[in-house]
DNA sequence: GAACACTGTTCCTATATACGAACAACAAGG
DNA sequence: CCTTGTTGTTCGTATATAGGAACAGTGTTC
C-alpha cells in the first residue's frame, strides 16, 4: 500500500501517455525534452517498447507512435468479463424506444471515464468514443457519480474551489456544484444542460449496489428535441434501466472491476 | 534500431500482460512465481502501476486487476484518428445490404489483430470483440494479409512448418498454406471454411495501397446461409468496399498508423 | 493454541541501469 | 564548403534499483 515511486515505471507510463496525447507521433528528442529525461536513458526503453509492439517507430519520419499492443491490452480491460455486454443490452432497449444516445461510465479520480454507449438508433454521429475522460463536474453522469460525496468531501477533491469550465454553461465553483449535488441526492436524477457540449442536454442516474455508487448512466438529447414531456419519459425509462443494471451487477459482483476506489 | 533488452520495461509489460490474461486477478506472490521475479522487486513496480491506475489492487482479495488507464491508453490507439470511423461506414453499408457481419484487421507479427467490425444488422450475437488476436493462417482476412508473402517468406515466418489448428478445418502446415495463398494472389479473394470457428464461413480481401498490403477485411456468414449465389454477391460487394477503403486510406495516408511493419 | 501456509512488507548491499559527454549521420542556410 | 541545426547512437562510470533474507500480519489445520 506504500506509495513508493518507482521512477522507471513512472517514466514508461509518461512515455506512453505523451505519445498517446499527440496526433502525429513524437521523436526521441521531443520526448527527451518534454519529459526531461536524457536521450540516452530514453533510448533502451523505447526500443523495448517498440520491440514488444507497444510503440511503432516510423524510420522515415523518425517518430514514435502507439503500437497495436496498447489496444490489445486496453481491450482486455472490458473483454475479460461479459457484464458490460449485459449492461449494454439494457441500454440499447432504452436507445431503441427513445432514439436517443445512452452513456455509461465510472469515476476515475476527478474524472468520469466513459465505458460504453448505445446509439444504434440515434440520428446523430458519435460525439465521443469509449475510453475518453471528462471532468466529472461537467457531465450529467459525472454529477450523478459525485452526488455520493458530501460537501466536505467535494471540497477536498477540489481544493482550488474553482472548476475549469468546458462551455459557458459549466458549473464554475464547488459551492454551486454542492447545491446541484444536494438536489441530485434528493431527487435521484442529475441534469446536464450543455455543460460539456453546447446544445446537448442529459438526464442521468447513479448506479448503486449495496449502498455503493459504482457507475453512472445518462441519456443525451439534442436541445431542440428536449421537452418537459419527453423528460418525464426519459426519467421513467432511466429509472427502470437503472434497476435492471443494478440487478445485473449485484448478481455478478465479482465481475465488477471497473471502479477500484470503492471496493478496497 | 538496436534490439537492446531493457529488463525493467520488459517486466512491466510482462506484468500487465499476465494480469490481462487472467479473469480473476493475480496476487503479488502469484506474479512473483509465474514471472520468476522476486516479490521485493515486483512490489514497487506494482505500487506505481496501481497509483497511476494501470492496475487496481483489491485489498479484500489481495489481488491485482487491470486499471482503467490501460483502457484509456488503448483507445487512444484508435480514437486519435478518424480514418477508422470512415472505414466502418463503408463496412456498415455492406452489413446493411447483406445482413452479415464484416470484420477488419491488420497483421501483428504472425497474428491478425481485429480492429473493427460492422454487425448492426446481423442476426447473431457477437462472437469476438475488437482488440483480439488470432493466428493469421486460421482466418479469412488473415490469409488475405499473408498472401502478400511468397513461399520462402512464409517459411521463415513459420520455421516449425506445422501450424497449430484451432478447428479440424484449420490448415495444418506451411505447404498447404502456400497453395491457398497462391490461389488468393491469383483471384484476389481468400476463403475461410470453419477454420477459426466451426460453422462460420468467410470471404475476405486484402486492402492494398501503393502496392503495400495494409489491412484485411472479411464478411462472415453462418454455414447454413452460405450459398454459391450469395458468395458472388459478397465478392462484388467486398470488392467495391475494398476500392472505397483503399481510396480513404490513400487520401489520409499519414493517418494510417495501424501497421508499422510495412511503412518503415 | 501452536504450527504451518499464505499473504504483503521492510531492510541493506550487490548489481544493473541511468546519464553526461562525445560521436555519427543527415539537412538547411549562409 | 563550413556552420549550425536536427536526428539517433555509443561509451564508461556514478547512482539508483534489484533481490535475498528476515519480518509481519491473517487464515487454516490438526
XYZ file of C-alpha atoms (C1' of nucleotides) in Angstrom:
588
model
C 0.000 0.000 0.000
C 3.075 2.169 0.338
C 3.249 4.919 -2.242
C 6.800 4.194 -3.314
C 7.541 5.939 -6.569
C 9.345 3.720 -8.972
C 10.980 6.097 -11.373
C 11.389 3.773 -14.338
C 7.766 2.612 -14.183
C 6.536 6.183 -13.979
C 8.718 7.046 -16.947
C 7.330 4.279 -19.094
C 3.788 5.414 -18.370
C 4.780 9.013 -19.047
C 6.238 7.963 -22.381
C 3.116 6.085 -23.421
C 0.797 8.868 -22.281
C 2.830 11.530 -24.012
C 2.828 9.665 -27.297
C -0.885 8.936 -26.897
C -1.690 12.605 -26.398
C -0.273 13.672 -29.735
C -1.726 13.041 -33.174
C 1.391 12.897 -35.274
C 3.943 10.946 -33.297
C 6.862 12.060 -31.197
C 10.595 11.867 -31.807
C 13.105 10.616 -29.257
C 14.435 14.133 -28.812
C 10.929 15.569 -28.395
C 10.285 13.097 -25.619
C 13.629 13.809 -24.028
C 12.795 17.484 -23.848
C 9.158 17.278 -22.774
C 9.795 14.669 -20.069
C 13.229 15.983 -19.035
C 14.816 12.563 -19.465
C 18.215 12.196 -21.167
C 18.050 10.727 -24.641
C 20.477 8.020 -23.667
C 18.158 6.914 -20.868
C 15.102 7.002 -23.048
C 16.613 5.015 -25.861
C 16.594 1.488 -24.414
C 13.081 1.964 -23.032
C 11.731 2.996 -26.426
C 13.498 0.116 -28.154
C 11.962 -2.418 -25.827
C 8.501 -0.874 -26.059
C 8.748 -0.918 -29.849
C 10.040 -4.486 -29.897
C 7.059 -5.533 -27.826
C 4.787 -3.535 -30.132
C 3.503 -1.103 -27.583
C 5.089 1.512 -29.816
C 5.832 1.786 -33.530
C 8.836 3.619 -34.820
C 8.492 5.049 -38.310
C 12.002 5.397 -39.636
C 11.150 7.705 -42.483
C 9.562 10.195 -40.054
C 11.838 9.495 -37.098
C 8.787 9.399 -34.898
C 7.227 7.050 -32.391
C 3.536 6.157 -32.469
C 1.429 3.918 -30.273
C 1.660 0.244 -31.211
C -1.118 -2.335 -31.547
C -0.470 -3.946 -28.222
C -1.683 -0.978 -26.192
C -5.000 -1.565 -27.971
C -4.902 -5.295 -27.289
C -4.104 -4.716 -23.625
C -6.683 -1.951 -23.220
C -9.473 -4.077 -24.598
C -8.713 -6.859 -22.153
C -9.959 -4.448 -19.511
C -13.504 -4.753 -20.895
C -13.442 -8.055 -22.793
C -12.438 -10.360 -19.959
C -15.873 -10.040 -18.404
C -19.225 -10.016 -20.159
C -21.037 -7.952 -17.554
C -20.601 -4.848 -19.720
C -22.295 -6.625 -22.627
C -25.315 -7.322 -20.462
C -25.425 -3.698 -19.368
C -25.211 -2.547 -22.985
C -28.253 -4.705 -23.795
C -30.324 -2.825 -21.240
C -29.073 0.499 -22.577
C -29.937 -0.490 -26.132
C -33.534 -1.134 -25.177
C -33.820 2.434 -23.917
C -31.994 3.659 -27.006
C -34.473 1.805 -29.196
C -37.571 3.206 -27.533
C -36.315 6.809 -27.419
C -33.976 7.169 -30.386
C -31.517 8.975 -28.115
C -27.983 8.022 -27.083
C -27.190 6.362 -23.759
C -23.839 6.710 -21.996
C -22.376 4.654 -19.193
C -19.273 5.387 -17.157
C -17.374 5.275 -13.893
C -15.346 7.654 -11.792
C -11.569 7.793 -12.177
C -10.248 10.186 -9.551
C -11.794 13.553 -10.503
C -12.732 12.458 -13.998
C -15.520 10.441 -15.400
C -14.439 7.580 -17.662
C -16.810 6.696 -20.417
C -17.021 2.915 -20.758
C -19.919 2.167 -23.092
C -22.651 3.722 -25.161
C -25.791 2.701 -27.016
C -26.534 4.710 -30.126
C -27.636 2.211 -32.763
C -30.914 4.026 -33.300
C -29.718 7.610 -32.968
C -29.889 10.259 -35.626
C -26.535 11.846 -34.948
C -22.920 10.990 -35.482
C -20.936 9.927 -32.470
C -19.629 12.824 -30.429
C -17.224 10.793 -28.361
C -15.829 7.279 -28.157
C -15.386 4.938 -25.194
C -12.110 5.353 -23.346
C -12.410 9.117 -23.107
C -12.310 11.037 -19.864
C -14.055 14.280 -18.974
C -14.104 16.346 -15.773
C -16.793 14.761 -13.611
C -18.496 18.073 -12.736
C -19.117 18.885 -16.405
C -21.324 15.917 -17.288
C -24.668 14.533 -16.196
C -23.499 11.109 -15.165
C -20.371 12.640 -13.671
C -22.521 14.693 -11.336
C -24.638 11.621 -10.592
C -21.416 9.889 -9.549
C -20.213 12.853 -7.498
C -23.542 13.002 -5.654
C -22.282 10.232 -3.382
C -19.864 12.749 -1.832
C -20.838 15.207 0.895
C -19.827 18.893 0.605
C -16.637 18.498 2.631
C -15.508 15.542 0.525
C -16.128 17.575 -2.622
C -14.055 20.390 -1.170
C -11.141 18.083 -0.500
C -11.491 16.653 -4.014
C -11.265 20.168 -5.488
C -9.109 22.129 -3.033
C -8.778 25.015 -5.510
C -12.518 25.698 -5.324
C -12.665 26.835 -8.951
C -13.745 24.412 -11.672
C -12.401 24.807 -15.179
C -15.419 25.280 -17.461
C -15.752 23.408 -20.769
C -18.627 25.565 -22.040
C -20.267 28.763 -20.779
C -22.819 26.517 -19.044
C -20.378 24.502 -16.933
C -20.521 24.932 -13.133
C -17.669 27.193 -12.106
C -17.137 26.577 -8.435
C -17.517 23.999 -5.712
C -20.318 25.828 -3.894
C -22.615 25.780 -6.934
C -21.671 22.155 -7.537
C -22.621 21.191 -3.993
C -26.023 22.809 -4.402
C -26.627 20.698 -7.519
C -25.384 17.528 -5.821
C -27.798 18.086 -2.949
C -30.624 18.238 -5.489
C -29.412 15.025 -7.132
C -29.367 13.235 -3.791
C -32.910 14.421 -3.117
C -34.481 13.507 -6.480
C -32.193 10.727 -7.743
C -31.712 12.476 -11.090
C -28.860 14.589 -12.400
C -29.223 17.067 -15.249
C -26.777 18.481 -17.730
C -27.680 21.455 -19.893
C -24.961 21.950 -22.452
C -22.276 21.857 -19.782
C -19.886 19.586 -21.660
C -21.190 20.004 -25.214
C -23.209 23.047 -26.248
C -26.652 22.063 -27.489
C -26.793 18.689 -25.738
C -28.913 18.055 -22.663
C -28.751 14.999 -20.425
C -30.657 13.264 -17.696
C -28.538 10.906 -15.606
C -28.726 8.458 -12.719
C -26.251 6.812 -10.391
C -25.962 3.032 -10.340
C -25.885 1.965 -6.708
C -25.246 -1.539 -5.412
C -25.155 -2.414 -1.727
C -25.026 1.243 -0.826
C -22.012 1.935 -3.045
C -22.229 4.160 -6.103
C -20.443 2.150 -8.806
C -21.345 3.823 -12.085
C -23.370 6.493 -13.813
C -25.649 6.389 -16.844
C -27.144 9.186 -18.892
C -29.349 9.790 -21.858
C -28.143 12.576 -24.132
C -30.616 14.593 -26.189
C -30.192 17.498 -28.604
C -31.712 20.657 -27.131
C -34.327 21.053 -29.859
C -35.754 17.593 -29.221
C -35.847 18.071 -25.453
C -39.299 18.728 -23.960
C -40.738 18.507 -20.476
C -42.937 15.584 -21.532
C -40.040 13.634 -23.002
C -38.002 14.371 -19.889
C -40.606 12.515 -17.828
C -40.391 9.580 -20.234
C -36.579 9.580 -20.019
C -36.710 9.556 -16.225
C -39.093 6.612 -16.157
C -37.018 4.614 -18.639
C -33.717 5.514 -16.967
C -35.011 4.546 -13.568
C -36.175 1.193 -14.913
C -32.856 0.600 -16.681
C -31.018 1.589 -13.515
C -32.888 -1.077 -11.564
C -32.108 -3.735 -14.196
C -28.420 -2.835 -14.277
C -28.175 -2.833 -10.504
C -29.602 -6.346 -10.506
C -27.091 -7.433 -13.164
C -24.164 -6.051 -11.186
C -25.429 -7.432 -7.882
C -25.661 -10.887 -9.487
C -22.132 -10.698 -10.890
C -20.472 -8.740 -8.129
C -17.095 -10.417 -8.629
C -17.030 -9.344 -12.275
C -17.218 -5.692 -11.337
C -13.658 -4.459 -11.694
C -14.447 -1.061 -13.109
C -14.006 1.117 -10.075
C -11.249 0.215 -7.709
C -11.921 3.103 -5.381
C -14.897 1.798 -3.535
C -14.344 -1.905 -3.096
C -10.932 -1.860 -1.482
C 17.100 0.299 -34.073
C 19.300 -1.741 -31.743
C 17.414 -4.510 -30.018
C 18.638 -3.691 -26.539
C 16.547 -5.525 -23.976
C 15.612 -3.286 -21.136
C 14.755 -5.634 -18.314
C 12.520 -3.362 -16.266
C 10.457 -2.332 -19.278
C 10.014 -5.935 -20.319
C 8.964 -6.783 -16.793
C 6.321 -4.093 -16.673
C 4.842 -5.346 -19.932
C 5.024 -8.920 -18.659
C 3.178 -7.887 -15.523
C 0.414 -6.138 -17.449
C 0.054 -8.984 -19.934
C -0.026 -11.606 -17.209
C -2.731 -9.795 -15.292
C -4.655 -9.192 -18.523
C -4.591 -12.878 -19.390
C -6.400 -13.956 -16.230
C -10.040 -13.405 -15.356
C -9.872 -13.214 -11.593
C -6.827 -11.133 -10.792
C -3.366 -12.097 -9.673
C -1.645 -11.761 -6.310
C 1.841 -10.371 -5.861
C 3.117 -13.812 -4.954
C 1.417 -15.399 -7.990
C 3.185 -12.897 -10.224
C 6.471 -13.445 -8.459
C 6.253 -17.159 -9.157
C 4.958 -17.069 -12.718
C 7.415 -14.396 -13.880
C 10.329 -15.557 -11.696
C 10.803 -12.095 -10.223
C 11.415 -11.622 -6.503
C 8.477 -10.215 -4.599
C 10.598 -7.386 -3.289
C 11.460 -6.323 -6.825
C 7.895 -6.584 -8.006
C 6.458 -4.593 -5.179
C 7.464 -1.050 -6.135
C 6.503 -1.635 -9.761
C 3.017 -2.776 -8.817
C 2.560 0.133 -6.416
C 3.425 2.655 -9.089
C 1.232 0.971 -11.704
C -1.662 0.959 -9.230
C -1.073 4.573 -8.235
C -1.226 5.543 -11.881
C -4.368 3.425 -12.290
C -2.970 0.986 -14.808
C -3.724 -1.610 -12.144
C -6.235 -1.911 -9.344
C -5.416 -3.646 -6.111
C -8.379 -5.151 -4.290
C -7.342 -5.384 -0.687
C -10.055 -7.785 0.385
C -8.969 -10.270 -2.291
C -5.253 -9.447 -2.223
C -5.290 -9.441 -5.992
C -4.296 -7.105 -8.785
C -6.588 -6.350 -11.722
C -6.165 -4.140 -14.764
C -6.939 -0.482 -14.083
C -8.957 1.973 -16.173
C -5.960 3.671 -17.660
C -4.952 0.692 -19.789
C -8.364 1.120 -21.398
C -7.904 4.863 -21.808
C -4.467 4.375 -23.340
C -5.569 1.508 -25.588
C -8.425 3.510 -27.049
C -6.124 6.375 -27.934
C -4.661 3.965 -30.480
C -7.892 4.125 -32.494
C -9.504 7.378 -31.347
C -6.750 9.779 -32.274
C -7.561 9.407 -35.943
C -10.975 9.202 -37.561
C -9.892 7.129 -40.534
C -11.236 4.003 -38.854
C -14.640 5.648 -38.484
C -14.757 6.288 -42.203
C -13.801 2.696 -42.900
C -16.517 1.461 -40.542
C -19.059 3.473 -42.520
C -18.182 1.592 -45.683
C -18.375 -1.712 -43.850
C -21.766 -0.859 -42.418
C -23.175 -0.306 -45.863
C -22.193 -3.844 -46.817
C -23.515 -5.095 -43.494
C -26.842 -3.391 -44.175
C -27.298 -4.858 -47.634
C -26.298 -8.415 -46.661
C -27.270 -8.764 -43.006
C -23.898 -10.417 -42.374
C -21.013 -9.320 -40.181
C -17.935 -7.533 -41.559
C -14.508 -7.722 -39.921
C -11.489 -5.538 -40.452
C -7.962 -6.103 -39.174
C -4.222 -5.836 -39.611
C -1.221 -8.099 -39.210
C 0.731 -8.122 -35.960
C 3.719 -10.395 -36.419
C 2.167 -13.835 -37.059
C -1.239 -12.860 -35.727
C -4.106 -10.976 -37.163
C -5.384 -8.150 -34.980
C -9.047 -7.434 -35.217
C -9.605 -3.655 -35.242
C -13.241 -3.082 -36.193
C -16.461 -4.781 -37.125
C -19.855 -3.911 -38.534
C -22.716 -6.026 -37.229
C -25.590 -3.643 -36.565
C -27.892 -5.572 -38.855
C -26.752 -9.086 -38.067
C -28.852 -11.822 -36.562
C -26.236 -13.260 -34.250
C -24.585 -12.230 -31.047
C -21.015 -11.052 -31.257
C -18.501 -13.846 -31.395
C -15.482 -11.709 -30.738
C -14.634 -8.135 -29.801
C -12.082 -5.729 -31.256
C -8.627 -5.981 -29.742
C -8.474 -9.751 -30.064
C -5.735 -11.585 -31.905
C -5.927 -14.872 -33.803
C -3.309 -16.853 -35.740
C -3.255 -15.290 -39.206
C -3.425 -18.617 -41.045
C -6.698 -19.575 -39.343
C -8.842 -16.715 -40.619
C -10.017 -15.421 -43.963
C -8.649 -11.919 -43.696
C -5.540 -13.303 -42.062
C -4.851 -15.376 -45.165
C -5.638 -12.356 -47.346
C -2.965 -10.481 -45.407
C -0.486 -13.350 -45.622
C -0.993 -13.570 -49.386
C 1.470 -10.689 -49.784
C 4.272 -13.078 -48.739
C 5.973 -15.507 -51.109
C 6.507 -19.152 -50.077
C 10.017 -18.590 -48.742
C 8.862 -15.653 -46.606
C 6.058 -17.798 -45.214
C 8.592 -20.484 -44.392
C 10.769 -18.052 -42.482
C 7.672 -16.744 -40.670
C 6.783 -20.279 -39.583
C 10.126 -22.098 -39.294
C 8.481 -25.047 -37.497
C 6.409 -25.849 -40.597
C 3.464 -27.075 -38.543
C 0.539 -24.784 -37.809
C -1.445 -25.220 -34.616
C -5.066 -25.865 -35.681
C -7.994 -24.099 -33.986
C -10.638 -26.378 -35.508
C -10.468 -29.605 -37.526
C -10.694 -27.410 -40.663
C -7.622 -25.234 -39.964
C -4.658 -25.579 -42.350
C -2.038 -27.702 -40.647
C 1.200 -26.968 -42.433
C 3.037 -24.337 -44.394
C 2.883 -26.212 -47.715
C -0.919 -26.340 -47.734
C -0.993 -22.696 -46.651
C 1.240 -21.661 -49.551
C -1.063 -23.412 -52.024
C -4.000 -21.420 -50.671
C -2.033 -18.160 -50.714
C -1.149 -18.729 -54.361
C -4.871 -19.036 -55.109
C -5.602 -15.839 -53.195
C -2.965 -13.950 -55.178
C -4.498 -15.253 -58.414
C -8.163 -14.480 -57.658
C -7.935 -11.648 -55.094
C -10.242 -13.471 -52.694
C -9.489 -15.517 -49.595
C -11.887 -18.078 -48.156
C -12.349 -19.469 -44.689
C -14.490 -22.520 -44.081
C -14.901 -23.003 -40.363
C -11.164 -22.738 -39.822
C -11.337 -20.437 -36.813
C -14.948 -21.006 -35.729
C -16.843 -24.128 -36.676
C -19.944 -23.296 -38.711
C -18.771 -19.886 -39.894
C -17.604 -19.251 -43.458
C -15.849 -16.132 -44.692
C -14.872 -14.384 -47.886
C -12.031 -11.910 -47.455
C -9.940 -9.393 -49.382
C -6.656 -7.606 -48.810
C -6.614 -3.806 -48.660
C -3.719 -2.635 -50.782
C -2.419 0.915 -51.105
C 0.541 1.888 -53.254
C 1.488 -1.743 -53.629
C 1.537 -2.381 -49.877
C -0.940 -4.692 -48.192
C -2.121 -2.696 -45.172
C -5.213 -4.483 -43.897
C -7.703 -7.271 -44.446
C -11.486 -7.331 -44.453
C -13.898 -10.227 -44.397
C -17.566 -10.987 -44.384
C -18.546 -13.801 -42.017
C -21.579 -15.943 -42.763
C -23.144 -18.904 -40.920
C -22.736 -22.073 -42.988
C -26.481 -22.620 -43.442
C -26.952 -19.203 -45.027
C -23.984 -19.584 -47.333
C -24.820 -20.325 -50.976
C -22.907 -20.063 -54.241
C -25.179 -17.234 -55.395
C -24.720 -15.234 -52.211
C -20.971 -15.817 -52.447
C -20.962 -13.996 -55.777
C -22.887 -11.129 -54.207
C -20.443 -10.995 -51.289
C -17.487 -10.858 -53.649
C -18.973 -7.997 -55.632
C -19.798 -6.001 -52.510
C -16.446 -6.740 -50.869
C -14.554 -5.720 -53.950
C -16.453 -2.471 -54.118
C -15.913 -1.795 -50.403
C -12.238 -2.627 -50.839
C -11.914 0.025 -53.517
C -13.658 2.630 -51.357
C -11.497 1.854 -48.339
C -8.330 1.966 -50.401
C -9.330 5.421 -51.579
C -9.996 6.524 -47.987
C -6.607 5.305 -46.833
C -4.772 6.725 -49.833
C -6.347 10.114 -49.113
C -5.335 10.020 -45.445
C -2.047 8.184 -45.749
C -0.495 9.965 -42.770
C -3.318 8.818 -40.516
C -2.543 5.188 -41.167
C -0.652 4.070 -38.091
C -2.091 0.606 -37.825
C 0.697 -1.476 -39.269
C 4.209 -0.386 -38.501
C 5.799 -3.260 -40.369
C 5.407 -2.045 -43.871
C 5.927 1.660 -43.808
C 9.278 1.842 -42.100
C -3.170 -22.866 20.628
C 0.990 -23.999 18.369
C 2.451 -24.958 13.659
C 2.100 -24.030 9.120
C 0.987 -21.840 4.742
C -0.166 -17.911 2.754
C -0.395 -13.143 2.081
C 2.425 -8.373 1.763
C 6.265 -5.577 3.762
C 10.948 -3.794 5.051
C 15.927 -3.522 5.048
C 20.731 -3.398 3.149
C 24.151 -4.018 -0.244
C 25.480 -6.135 -4.814
C 24.469 -5.050 -9.281
C 22.180 -3.465 -13.169
C 20.703 0.825 -15.021
C 20.967 5.702 -15.909
C 23.271 9.699 -17.604
C 26.709 13.078 -19.331
C 29.562 13.661 -22.894
C 31.315 12.624 -27.178
C 30.086 10.775 -31.756
C 27.907 9.934 -36.296
C 24.751 10.989 -39.913
C 21.972 13.956 -42.301
C 19.517 18.669 -43.701
C 19.169 23.581 -44.048
C 21.325 28.053 -44.570
C 24.618 31.276 -45.287
C 32.127 24.251 -48.091
C 31.793 25.081 -43.491
C 28.377 26.183 -39.888
C 24.592 25.148 -37.069
C 20.735 22.781 -36.673
C 18.452 18.499 -36.421
C 18.193 13.458 -35.752
C 19.785 8.829 -33.244
C 23.742 6.210 -31.322
C 27.620 4.628 -28.324
C 30.518 4.608 -24.285
C 32.157 4.404 -19.054
C 31.209 5.206 -14.554
C 28.136 7.337 -10.791
C 23.889 6.056 -8.933
C 19.536 4.223 -8.322
C 17.358 -0.108 -8.290
C 17.011 -5.070 -7.508
C 16.807 -9.096 -4.657
C 17.993 -12.167 -0.721
C 16.678 -12.795 3.761
C 14.161 -11.659 7.651
C 9.701 -9.809 9.277
C 4.700 -9.082 9.982
C 0.290 -9.925 9.541
C -4.015 -13.357 8.545
C -6.363 -17.868 7.950
C -6.296 -22.836 8.093
C -5.269 -27.193 10.000
C -4.545 -30.510 13.365
